[in-house]
CSV table of C-alpha atoms and ligand atoms in Angstrom, one decimal:
chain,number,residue,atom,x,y,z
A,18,UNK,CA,-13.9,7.8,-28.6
A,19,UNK,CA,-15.4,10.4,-31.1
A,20,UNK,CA,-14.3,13.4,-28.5
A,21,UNK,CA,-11.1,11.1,-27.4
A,22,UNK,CA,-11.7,11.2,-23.9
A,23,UNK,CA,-10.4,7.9,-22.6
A,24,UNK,CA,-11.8,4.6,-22.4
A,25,UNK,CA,-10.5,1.2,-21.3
A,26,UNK,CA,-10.7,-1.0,-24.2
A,27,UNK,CA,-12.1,-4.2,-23.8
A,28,UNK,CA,-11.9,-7.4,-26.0
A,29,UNK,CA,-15.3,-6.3,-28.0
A,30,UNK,CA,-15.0,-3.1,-28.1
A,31,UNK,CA,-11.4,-3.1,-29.9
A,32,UNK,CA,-11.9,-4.0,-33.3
A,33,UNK,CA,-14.5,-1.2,-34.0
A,34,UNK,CA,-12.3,1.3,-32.1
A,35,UNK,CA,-9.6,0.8,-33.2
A,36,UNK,CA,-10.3,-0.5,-36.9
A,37,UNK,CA,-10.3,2.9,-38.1
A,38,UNK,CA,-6.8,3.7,-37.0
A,39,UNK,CA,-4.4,3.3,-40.6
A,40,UNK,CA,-1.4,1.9,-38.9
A,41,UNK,CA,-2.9,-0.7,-36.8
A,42,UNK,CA,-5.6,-1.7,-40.1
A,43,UNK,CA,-3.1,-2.2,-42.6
A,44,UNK,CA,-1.0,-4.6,-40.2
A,45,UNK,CA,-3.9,-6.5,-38.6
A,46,UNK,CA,-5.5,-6.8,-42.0
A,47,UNK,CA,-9.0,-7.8,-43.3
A,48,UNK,CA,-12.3,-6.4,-41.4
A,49,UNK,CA,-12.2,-5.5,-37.9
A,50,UNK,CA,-14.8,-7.3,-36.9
A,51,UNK,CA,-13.4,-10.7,-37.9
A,52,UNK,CA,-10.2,-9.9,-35.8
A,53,UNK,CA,-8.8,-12.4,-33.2
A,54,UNK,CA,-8.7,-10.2,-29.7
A,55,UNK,CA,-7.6,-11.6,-26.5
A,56,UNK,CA,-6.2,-10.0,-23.1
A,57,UNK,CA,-3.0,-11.3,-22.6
A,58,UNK,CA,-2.0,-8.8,-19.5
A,59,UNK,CA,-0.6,-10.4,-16.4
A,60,UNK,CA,1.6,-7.4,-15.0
A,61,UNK,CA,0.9,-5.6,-12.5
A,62,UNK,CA,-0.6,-2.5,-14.1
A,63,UNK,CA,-1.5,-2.1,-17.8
A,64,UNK,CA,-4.1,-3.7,-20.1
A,65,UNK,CA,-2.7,-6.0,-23.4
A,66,UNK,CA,-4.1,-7.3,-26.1
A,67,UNK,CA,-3.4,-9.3,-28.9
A,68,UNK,CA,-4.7,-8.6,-31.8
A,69,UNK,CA,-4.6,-11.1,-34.9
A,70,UNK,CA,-6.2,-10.8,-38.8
A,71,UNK,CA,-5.9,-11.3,-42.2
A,72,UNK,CA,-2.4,-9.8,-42.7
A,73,UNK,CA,-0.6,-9.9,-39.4
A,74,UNK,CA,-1.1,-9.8,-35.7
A,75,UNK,CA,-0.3,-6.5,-33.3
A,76,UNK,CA,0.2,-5.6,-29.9
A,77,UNK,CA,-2.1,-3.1,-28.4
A,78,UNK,CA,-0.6,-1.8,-24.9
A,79,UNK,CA,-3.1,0.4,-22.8
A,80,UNK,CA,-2.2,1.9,-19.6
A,81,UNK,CA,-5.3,1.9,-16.8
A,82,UNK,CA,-6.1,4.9,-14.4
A,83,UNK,CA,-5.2,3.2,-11.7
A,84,UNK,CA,-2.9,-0.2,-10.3
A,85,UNK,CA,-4.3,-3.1,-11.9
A,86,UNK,CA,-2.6,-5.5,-9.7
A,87,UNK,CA,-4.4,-3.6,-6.1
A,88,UNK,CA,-7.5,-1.7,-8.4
A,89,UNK,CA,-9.3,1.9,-8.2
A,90,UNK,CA,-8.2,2.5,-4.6
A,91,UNK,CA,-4.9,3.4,-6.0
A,92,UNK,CA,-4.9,6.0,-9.2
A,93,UNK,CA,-2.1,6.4,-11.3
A,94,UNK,CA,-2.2,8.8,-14.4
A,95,UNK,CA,-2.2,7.4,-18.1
A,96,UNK,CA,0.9,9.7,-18.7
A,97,UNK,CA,2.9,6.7,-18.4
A,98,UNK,CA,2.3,5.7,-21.4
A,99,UNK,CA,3.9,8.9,-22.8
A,100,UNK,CA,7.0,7.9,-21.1
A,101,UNK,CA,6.7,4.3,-22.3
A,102,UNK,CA,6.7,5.9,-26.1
A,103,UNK,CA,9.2,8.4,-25.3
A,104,UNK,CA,11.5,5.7,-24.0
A,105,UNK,CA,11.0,2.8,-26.5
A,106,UNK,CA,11.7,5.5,-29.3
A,107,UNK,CA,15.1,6.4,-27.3
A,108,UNK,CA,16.0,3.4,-26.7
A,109,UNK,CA,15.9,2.0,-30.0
A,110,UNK,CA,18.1,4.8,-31.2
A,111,UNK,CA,20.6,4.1,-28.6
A,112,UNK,CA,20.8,-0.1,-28.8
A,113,UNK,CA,18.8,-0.6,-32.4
A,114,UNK,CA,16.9,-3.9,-32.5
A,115,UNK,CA,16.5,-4.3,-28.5
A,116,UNK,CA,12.8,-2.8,-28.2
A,117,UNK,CA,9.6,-4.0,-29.8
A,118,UNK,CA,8.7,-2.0,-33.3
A,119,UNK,CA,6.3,0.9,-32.5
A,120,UNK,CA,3.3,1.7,-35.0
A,121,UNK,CA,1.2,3.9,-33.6
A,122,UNK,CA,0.9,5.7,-30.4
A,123,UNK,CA,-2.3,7.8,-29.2
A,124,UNK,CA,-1.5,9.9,-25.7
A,125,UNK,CA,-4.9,10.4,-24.7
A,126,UNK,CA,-5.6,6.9,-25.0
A,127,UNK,CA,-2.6,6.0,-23.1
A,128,UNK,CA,-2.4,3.1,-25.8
A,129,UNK,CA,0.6,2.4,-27.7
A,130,UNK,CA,0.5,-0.2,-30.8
A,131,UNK,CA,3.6,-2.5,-31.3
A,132,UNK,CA,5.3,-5.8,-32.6
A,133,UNK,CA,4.1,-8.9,-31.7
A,134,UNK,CA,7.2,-10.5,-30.5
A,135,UNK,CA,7.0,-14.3,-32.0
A,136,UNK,CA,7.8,-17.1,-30.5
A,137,UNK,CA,9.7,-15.2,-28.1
A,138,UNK,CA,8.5,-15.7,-24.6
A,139,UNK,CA,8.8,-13.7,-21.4
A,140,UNK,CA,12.4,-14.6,-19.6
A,141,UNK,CA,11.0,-15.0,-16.5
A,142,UNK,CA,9.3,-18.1,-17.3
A,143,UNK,CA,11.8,-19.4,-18.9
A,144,UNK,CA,14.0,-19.3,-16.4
A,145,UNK,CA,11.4,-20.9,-14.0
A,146,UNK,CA,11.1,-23.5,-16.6
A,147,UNK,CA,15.2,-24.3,-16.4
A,148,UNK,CA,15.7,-22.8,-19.9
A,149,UNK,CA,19.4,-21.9,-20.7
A,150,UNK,CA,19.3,-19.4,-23.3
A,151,UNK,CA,22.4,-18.7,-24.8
A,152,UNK,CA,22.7,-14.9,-25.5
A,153,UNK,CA,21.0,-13.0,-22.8
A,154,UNK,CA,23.9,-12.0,-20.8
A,155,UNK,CA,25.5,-10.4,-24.0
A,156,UNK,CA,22.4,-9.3,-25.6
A,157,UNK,CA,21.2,-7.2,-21.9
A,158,UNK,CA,24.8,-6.6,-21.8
A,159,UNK,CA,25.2,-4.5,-24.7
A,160,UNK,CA,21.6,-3.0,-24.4
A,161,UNK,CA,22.5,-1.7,-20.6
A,162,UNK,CA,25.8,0.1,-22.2
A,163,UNK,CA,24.6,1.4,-25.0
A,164,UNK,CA,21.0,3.3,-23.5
A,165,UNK,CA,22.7,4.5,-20.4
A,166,UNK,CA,25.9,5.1,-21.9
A,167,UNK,CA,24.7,6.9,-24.5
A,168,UNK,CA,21.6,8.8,-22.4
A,169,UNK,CA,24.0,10.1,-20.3
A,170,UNK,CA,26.2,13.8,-20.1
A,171,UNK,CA,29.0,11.2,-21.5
A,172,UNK,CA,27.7,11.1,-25.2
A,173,UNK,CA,24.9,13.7,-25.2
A,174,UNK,CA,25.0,17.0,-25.7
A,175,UNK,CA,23.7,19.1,-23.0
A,176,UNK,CA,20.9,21.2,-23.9
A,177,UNK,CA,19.2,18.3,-25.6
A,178,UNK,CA,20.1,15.8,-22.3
A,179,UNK,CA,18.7,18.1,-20.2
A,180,UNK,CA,15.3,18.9,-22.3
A,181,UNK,CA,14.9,15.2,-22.0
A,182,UNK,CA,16.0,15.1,-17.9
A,183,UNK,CA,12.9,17.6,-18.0
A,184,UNK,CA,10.8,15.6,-19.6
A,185,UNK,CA,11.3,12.3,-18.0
A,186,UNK,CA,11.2,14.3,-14.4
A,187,UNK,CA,7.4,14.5,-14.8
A,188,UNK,CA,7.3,10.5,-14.4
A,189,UNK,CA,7.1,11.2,-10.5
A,190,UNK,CA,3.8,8.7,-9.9
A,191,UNK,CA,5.8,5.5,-11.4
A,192,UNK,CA,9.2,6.9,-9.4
A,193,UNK,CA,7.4,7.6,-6.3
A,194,UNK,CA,6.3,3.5,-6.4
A,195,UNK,CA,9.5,3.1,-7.0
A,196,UNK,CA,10.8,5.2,-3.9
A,197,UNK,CA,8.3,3.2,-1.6
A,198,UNK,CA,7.9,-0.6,-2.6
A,199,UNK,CA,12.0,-0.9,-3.3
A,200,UNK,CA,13.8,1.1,-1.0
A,201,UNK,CA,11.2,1.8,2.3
A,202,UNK,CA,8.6,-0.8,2.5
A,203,UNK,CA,10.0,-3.8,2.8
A,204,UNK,CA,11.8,-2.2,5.7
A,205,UNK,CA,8.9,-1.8,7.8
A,206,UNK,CA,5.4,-3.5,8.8
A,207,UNK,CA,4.3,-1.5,5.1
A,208,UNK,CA,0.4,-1.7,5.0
A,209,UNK,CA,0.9,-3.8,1.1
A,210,UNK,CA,3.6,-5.8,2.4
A,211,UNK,CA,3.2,-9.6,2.2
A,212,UNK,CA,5.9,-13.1,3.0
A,213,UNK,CA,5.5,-16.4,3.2
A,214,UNK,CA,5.3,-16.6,6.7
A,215,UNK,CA,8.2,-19.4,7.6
A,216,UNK,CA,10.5,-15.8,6.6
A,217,UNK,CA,8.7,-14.0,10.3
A,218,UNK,CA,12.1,-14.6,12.4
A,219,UNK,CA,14.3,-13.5,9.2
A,220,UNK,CA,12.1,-10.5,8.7
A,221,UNK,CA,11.8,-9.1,11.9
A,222,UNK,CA,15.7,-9.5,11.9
A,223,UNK,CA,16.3,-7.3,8.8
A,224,UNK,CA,13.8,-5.0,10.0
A,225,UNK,CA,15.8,-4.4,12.9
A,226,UNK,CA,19.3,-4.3,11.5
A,227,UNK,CA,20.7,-1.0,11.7
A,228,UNK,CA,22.9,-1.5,8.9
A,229,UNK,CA,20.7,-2.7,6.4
A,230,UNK,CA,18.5,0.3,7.0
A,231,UNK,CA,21.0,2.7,6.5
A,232,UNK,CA,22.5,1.2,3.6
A,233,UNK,CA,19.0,0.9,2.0
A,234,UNK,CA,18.2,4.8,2.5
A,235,UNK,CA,21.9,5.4,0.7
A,236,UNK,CA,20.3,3.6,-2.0
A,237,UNK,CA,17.0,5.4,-2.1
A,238,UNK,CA,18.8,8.8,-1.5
A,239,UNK,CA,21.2,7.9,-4.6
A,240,UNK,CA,18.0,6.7,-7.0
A,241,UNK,CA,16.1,10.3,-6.1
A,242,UNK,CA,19.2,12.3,-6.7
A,243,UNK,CA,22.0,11.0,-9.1
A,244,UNK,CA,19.5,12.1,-12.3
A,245,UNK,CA,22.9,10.9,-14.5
A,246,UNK,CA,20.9,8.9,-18.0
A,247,UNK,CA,17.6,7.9,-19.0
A,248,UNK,CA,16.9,4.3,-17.6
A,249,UNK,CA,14.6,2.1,-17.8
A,250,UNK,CA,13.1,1.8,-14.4
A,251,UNK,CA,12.2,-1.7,-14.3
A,252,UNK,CA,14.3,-4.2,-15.7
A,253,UNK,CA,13.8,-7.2,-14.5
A,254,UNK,CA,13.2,-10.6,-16.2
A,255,UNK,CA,9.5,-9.8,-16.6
A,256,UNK,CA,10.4,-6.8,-18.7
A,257,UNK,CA,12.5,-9.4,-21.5
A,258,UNK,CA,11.1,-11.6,-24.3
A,259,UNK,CA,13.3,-14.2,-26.0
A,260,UNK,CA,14.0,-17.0,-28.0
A,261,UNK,CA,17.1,-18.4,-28.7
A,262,UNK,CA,18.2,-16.1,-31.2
A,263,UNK,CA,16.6,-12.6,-30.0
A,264,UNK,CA,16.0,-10.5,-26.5
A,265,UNK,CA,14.2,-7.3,-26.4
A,266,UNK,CA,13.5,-5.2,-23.7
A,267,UNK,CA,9.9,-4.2,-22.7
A,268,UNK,CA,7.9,-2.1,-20.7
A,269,UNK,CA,9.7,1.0,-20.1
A,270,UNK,CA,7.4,3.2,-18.4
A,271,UNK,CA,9.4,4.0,-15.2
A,272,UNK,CA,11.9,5.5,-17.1
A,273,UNK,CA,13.4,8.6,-15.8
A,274,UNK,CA,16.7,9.9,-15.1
A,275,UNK,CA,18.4,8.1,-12.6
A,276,UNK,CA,21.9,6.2,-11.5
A,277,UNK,CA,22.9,4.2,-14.4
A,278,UNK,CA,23.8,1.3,-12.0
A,279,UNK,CA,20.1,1.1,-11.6
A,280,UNK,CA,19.1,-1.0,-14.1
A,281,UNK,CA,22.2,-3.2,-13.9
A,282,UNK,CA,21.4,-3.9,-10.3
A,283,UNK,CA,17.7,-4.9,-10.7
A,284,UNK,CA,18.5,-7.2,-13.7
A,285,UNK,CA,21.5,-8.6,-11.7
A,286,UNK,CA,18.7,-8.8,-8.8
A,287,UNK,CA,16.6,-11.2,-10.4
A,288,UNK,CA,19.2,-13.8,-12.0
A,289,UNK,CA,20.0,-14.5,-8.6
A,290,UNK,CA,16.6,-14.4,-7.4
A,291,UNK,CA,16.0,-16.9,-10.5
A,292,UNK,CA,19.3,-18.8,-9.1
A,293,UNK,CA,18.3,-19.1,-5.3
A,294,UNK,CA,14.7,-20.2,-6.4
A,295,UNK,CA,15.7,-23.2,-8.8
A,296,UNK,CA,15.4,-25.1,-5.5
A,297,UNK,CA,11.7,-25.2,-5.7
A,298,UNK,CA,11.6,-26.2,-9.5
A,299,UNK,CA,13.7,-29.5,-9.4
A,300,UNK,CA,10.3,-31.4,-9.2
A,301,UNK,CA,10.6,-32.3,-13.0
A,302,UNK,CA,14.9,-32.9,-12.5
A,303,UNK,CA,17.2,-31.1,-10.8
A,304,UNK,CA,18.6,-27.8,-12.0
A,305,UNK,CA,22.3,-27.9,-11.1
A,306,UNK,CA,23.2,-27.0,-14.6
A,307,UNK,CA,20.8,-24.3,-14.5
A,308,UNK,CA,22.1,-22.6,-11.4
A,309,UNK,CA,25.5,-23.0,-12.8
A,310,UNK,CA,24.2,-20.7,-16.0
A,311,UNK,CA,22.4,-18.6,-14.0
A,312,UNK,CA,25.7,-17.3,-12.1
A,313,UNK,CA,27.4,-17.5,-15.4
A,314,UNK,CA,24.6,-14.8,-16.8
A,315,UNK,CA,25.3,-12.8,-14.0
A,316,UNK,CA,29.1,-12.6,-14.9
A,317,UNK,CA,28.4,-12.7,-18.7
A,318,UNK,CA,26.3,-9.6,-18.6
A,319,UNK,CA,28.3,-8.0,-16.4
A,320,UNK,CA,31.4,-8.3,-18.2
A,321,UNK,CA,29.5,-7.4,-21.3
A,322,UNK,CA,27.7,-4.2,-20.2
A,323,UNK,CA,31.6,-3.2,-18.3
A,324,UNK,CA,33.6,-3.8,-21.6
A,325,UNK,CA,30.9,-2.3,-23.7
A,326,UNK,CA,30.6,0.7,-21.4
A,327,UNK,CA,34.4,1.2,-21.7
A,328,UNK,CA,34.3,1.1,-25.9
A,329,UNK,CA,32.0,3.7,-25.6
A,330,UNK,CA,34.1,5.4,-23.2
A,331,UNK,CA,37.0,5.4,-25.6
A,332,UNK,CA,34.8,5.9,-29.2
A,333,UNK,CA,31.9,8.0,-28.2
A,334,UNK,CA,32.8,9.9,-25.0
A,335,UNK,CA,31.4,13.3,-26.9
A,336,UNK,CA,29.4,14.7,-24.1
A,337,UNK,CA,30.5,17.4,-21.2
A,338,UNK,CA,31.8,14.9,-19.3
A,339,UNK,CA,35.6,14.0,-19.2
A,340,UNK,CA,36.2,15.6,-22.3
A,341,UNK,CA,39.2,14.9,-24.4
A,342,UNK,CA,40.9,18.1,-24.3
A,343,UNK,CA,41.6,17.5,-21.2
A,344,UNK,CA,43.0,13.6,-21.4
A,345,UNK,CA,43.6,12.0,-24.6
A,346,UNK,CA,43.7,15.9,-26.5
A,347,UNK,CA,46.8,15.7,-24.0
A,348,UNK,CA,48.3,12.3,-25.2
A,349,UNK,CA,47.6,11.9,-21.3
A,350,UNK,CA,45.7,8.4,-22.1
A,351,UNK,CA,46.5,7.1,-18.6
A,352,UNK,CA,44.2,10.0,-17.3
A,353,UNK,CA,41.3,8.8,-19.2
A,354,UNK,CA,42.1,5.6,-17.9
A,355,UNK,CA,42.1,6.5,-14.4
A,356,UNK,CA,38.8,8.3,-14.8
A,357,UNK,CA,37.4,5.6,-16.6
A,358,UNK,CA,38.1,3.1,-13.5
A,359,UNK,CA,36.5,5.6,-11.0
A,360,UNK,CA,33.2,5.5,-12.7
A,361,UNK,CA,33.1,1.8,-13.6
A,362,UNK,CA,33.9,1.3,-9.9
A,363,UNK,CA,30.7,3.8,-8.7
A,364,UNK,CA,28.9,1.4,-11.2
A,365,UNK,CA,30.2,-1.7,-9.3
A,366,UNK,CA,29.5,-0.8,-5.8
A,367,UNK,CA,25.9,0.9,-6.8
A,368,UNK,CA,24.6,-1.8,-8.9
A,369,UNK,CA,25.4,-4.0,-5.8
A,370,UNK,CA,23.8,-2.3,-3.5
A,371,UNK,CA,20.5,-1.5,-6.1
A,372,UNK,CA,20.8,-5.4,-6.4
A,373,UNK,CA,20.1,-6.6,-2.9
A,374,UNK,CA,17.6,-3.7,-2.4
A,375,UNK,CA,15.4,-5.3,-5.2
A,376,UNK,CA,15.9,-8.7,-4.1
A,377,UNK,CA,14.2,-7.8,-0.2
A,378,UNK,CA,11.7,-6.3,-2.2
A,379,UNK,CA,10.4,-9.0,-4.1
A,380,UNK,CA,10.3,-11.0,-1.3
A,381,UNK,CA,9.3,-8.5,1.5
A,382,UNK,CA,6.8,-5.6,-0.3
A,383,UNK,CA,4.2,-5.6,-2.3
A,384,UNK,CA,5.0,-6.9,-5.8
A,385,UNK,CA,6.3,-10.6,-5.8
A,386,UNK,CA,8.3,-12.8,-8.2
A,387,UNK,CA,6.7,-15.5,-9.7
A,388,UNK,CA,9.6,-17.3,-9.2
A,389,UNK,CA,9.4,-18.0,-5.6
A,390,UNK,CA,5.5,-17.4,-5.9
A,391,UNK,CA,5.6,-20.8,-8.0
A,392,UNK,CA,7.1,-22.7,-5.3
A,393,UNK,CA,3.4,-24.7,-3.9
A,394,UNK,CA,5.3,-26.1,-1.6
A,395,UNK,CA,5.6,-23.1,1.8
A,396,UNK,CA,8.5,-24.2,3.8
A,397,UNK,CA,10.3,-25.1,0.2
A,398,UNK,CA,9.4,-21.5,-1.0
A,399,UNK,CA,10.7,-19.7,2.8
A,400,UNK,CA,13.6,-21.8,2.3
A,401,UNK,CA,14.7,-20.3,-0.8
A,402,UNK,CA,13.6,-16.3,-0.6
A,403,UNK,CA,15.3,-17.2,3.4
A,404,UNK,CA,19.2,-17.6,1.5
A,405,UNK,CA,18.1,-14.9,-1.5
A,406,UNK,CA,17.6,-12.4,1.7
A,407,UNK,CA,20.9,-13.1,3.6
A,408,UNK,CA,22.5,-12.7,0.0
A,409,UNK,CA,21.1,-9.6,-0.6
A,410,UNK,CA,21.7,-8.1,2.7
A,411,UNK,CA,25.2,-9.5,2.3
A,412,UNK,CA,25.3,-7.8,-0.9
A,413,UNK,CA,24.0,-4.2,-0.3
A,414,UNK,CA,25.7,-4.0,3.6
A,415,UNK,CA,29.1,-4.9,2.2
A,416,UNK,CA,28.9,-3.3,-1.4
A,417,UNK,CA,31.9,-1.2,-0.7
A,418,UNK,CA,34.4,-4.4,0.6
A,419,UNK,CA,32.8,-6.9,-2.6
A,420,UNK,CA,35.8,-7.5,-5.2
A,421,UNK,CA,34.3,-9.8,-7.8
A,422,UNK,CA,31.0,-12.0,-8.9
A,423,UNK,CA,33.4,-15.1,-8.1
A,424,UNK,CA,32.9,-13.9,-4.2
A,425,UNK,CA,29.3,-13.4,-4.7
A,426,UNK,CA,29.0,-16.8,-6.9
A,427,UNK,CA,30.7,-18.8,-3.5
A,428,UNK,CA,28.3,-16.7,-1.1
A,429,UNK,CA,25.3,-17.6,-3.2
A,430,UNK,CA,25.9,-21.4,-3.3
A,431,UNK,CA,26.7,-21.6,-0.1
A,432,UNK,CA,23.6,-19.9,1.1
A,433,UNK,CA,21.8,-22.4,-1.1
A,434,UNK,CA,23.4,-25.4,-0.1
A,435,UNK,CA,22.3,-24.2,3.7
A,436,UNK,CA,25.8,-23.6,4.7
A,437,UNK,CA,25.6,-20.7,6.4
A,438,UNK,CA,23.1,-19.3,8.7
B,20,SR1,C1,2.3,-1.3,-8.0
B,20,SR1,S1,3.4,-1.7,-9.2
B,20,SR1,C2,4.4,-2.9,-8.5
B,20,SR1,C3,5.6,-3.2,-9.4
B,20,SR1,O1,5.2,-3.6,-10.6
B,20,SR1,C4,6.0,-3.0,-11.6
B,20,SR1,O2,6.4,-4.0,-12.6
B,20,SR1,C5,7.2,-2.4,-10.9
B,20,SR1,O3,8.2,-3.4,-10.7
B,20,SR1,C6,6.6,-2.0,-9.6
B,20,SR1,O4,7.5,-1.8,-8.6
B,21,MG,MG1,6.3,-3.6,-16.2
């Protein structure tokens, strides 16, 4: 530590390491060797810890050199926690309150020290555990509108945009996972791949459907090239803490610039996978109510983040994108309107077709969902992730014909309900 070359912490080794840092002493409190320290880490590629003492308890966040979830066959540089810091810090200028508090960050340690979010707990579980919680679809709303609305060549001003498109481009290890477990992979026999194997029929299907294929390599050829706002990269329900009161948004280290409708689509993604894998969870009661919220979230938080995104569009549109001068400067309001409704639209049929892309994934490629995963039960579990495929082939073939969620909301229930093949 003394010539700051990295090490992994480890549970013992923390306190002395890191008891000599100000910002992470004064909140943990009292000696560092009578801190609490446990691992708490169970994504697929980061160390956490938390850390608990006299005064207060912290977070301590420590990328790995390589994929924790496969191990040190696969490197991947500490830099990514850089992009987590540079992220977090934007994000919580552009949607205050939505991120985790950030006390100290050390780049050569790849460690970054932050809030301990209490009692919140990861959404993903709760949602395997049938928990309605009442604001997420305005809360993820708001935050999707607000950091890609106001990352994007619609507020920004360029110079400073663009210095940050160059320094999120340098994130290419976490995008080029991206690029090959969302959009190729699960397309093909993928060395990583995994299913449950009642899905072989259904997979060899999709992985012969021209279609599909194409309308999967639009998607991947529109995340590499539409460099439009700084997103997150990852948000699904694994990346969100809550309680009934709060949500914030973790674990931005994928963030680059990319299609706005990115984030919308993965989040989108995995309500429904949440939806079309209540199924498997009805051993302790059954969950029709919670389906019924689940598509409700879906149409919350998209109504949010659309009539959000179109406030912004109206109060904060400073950027080059657009501009004024040549609309409302004009008193040609209808103009702005019009041009309004052909980006909102973009957004519509793109998150769609980044929504079905993520839902193959989790079931076809590498990196599962723990809510199918949970499902013990095999032929329960190929039941479910069998209708979450069909919906999101449905969804990403046909993104350009889809009018509203109400369509999707039928397709879904009836593909749960085994009423369609
Ligand atoms: C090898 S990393 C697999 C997945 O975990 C992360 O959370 C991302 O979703 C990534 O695709
Ligand atoms: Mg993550």
């Amino acid at each position: 530590m003394r010539d700051n070359a990295f090490e992994a912490l480890t549970v013992e080794t923390l306190p002395a390491r890191l008891g000599a840092v100000p910002e992470i002493a004064a909140r943990v409190g009292g000696s560092p060797e009578n801190w609490q320290v446990r691992e708490v880490g169970d994504g697929n590629l980061n160390l956490v810890f938390i850390v608990e003492g006299a005064s207060g308890t912290v977070i301590i966040k420590q990328a790995l050199p390589y994929v924790r979830l496969v191990g040190d066959s696969w490197p991947l540089p500490l830099k990514r926690s850089f992009f987590e810091y540079n992220a977090l810090t934007r994000q919580e200028k552009r949607a205050p309150g939505t991120v985790p508090a950030i006390y100290h960050f050390d780049e050569a340690q790849a460690l970054i020290a932050m809030e301990f979010l209490s009692p919140h707990v990861i959404l993903r579980r709760a949602l395997i555990e049938g928990r309605q919680l009442p604001k997420i679809g305005r809360d993820l709303g708001l935050f999707m509108a607000r950091t890609l609305f106001r990352g994007s060549d619609l507020a920004m001003k360029a110079p400073q945009r663009k210095v940050d498109l160059a320094l999120f481009a340098d994130n290419v290890e976490l995008c080029d996972i991206t690029e090959n477990l969302v959009f190729s992979d699960p397309y093909f026999e993928a060395p990583m791949n995994r299913h449950t194997p009642g899905l072989d029929p259904l997979v060899r299907e999709l992985r012969s459907d021209r279609d599909l294929k194409v309308a999967a390599q639009r998607m991947k050829h529109l995340f590499a090239s539409k460099a439009e706002t700084m997103v997150h990269g990852d948000l699904h329900t694994g990346s969100v803490m809550v309680t009934e009161e709060d949500t914030r948004v973790i674990d931005p280290e994928f963030a680059f610039y990319g299609p706005m409708a990115f984030d919308v689509g993965m989040l989108l993604a995995n309500y429904w996978m949440a939806f079309f894998s209540q199924r498997g969870h009805e051993n302790d009661g059954d969950r029709t109510a919670m389906r019924a919220y689940l598509l409700g979230v879906v149409a919350e938080t998209w109504g949010t983040f659309r009539d959000e995104f179109a406030r912004l569009w109206h109060t904060e549109r400073g950027g080059i994108l657009y501009q004024a001068a040549l609309y409302e400067d004009q008193d040609d309001g209808l103009a702005s309107e019009q041009a309004l409704g052909h980006v909102l639209h973009d957004l519509w049929t793109d998150m769609l077709g980044f929504a079905g892309i993520e839902v193959h994934r989790r079931i076809l490629g590498l990196a599962h969902n723990a809510d199918f995963e949970a499902i013990a039960d095999e032929a329960l579990r190929a039941s479910c992730e069998a209708a979450a495929l069909k919906f999101g082939r449905h969804v990403v073939v046909n993104r350009n014909a889809i009018q509203s969620l109400a369509e999707l909301a039928r397709l879904a229930k009836a593909l749960d309900q085994g009423k369609l093949s």
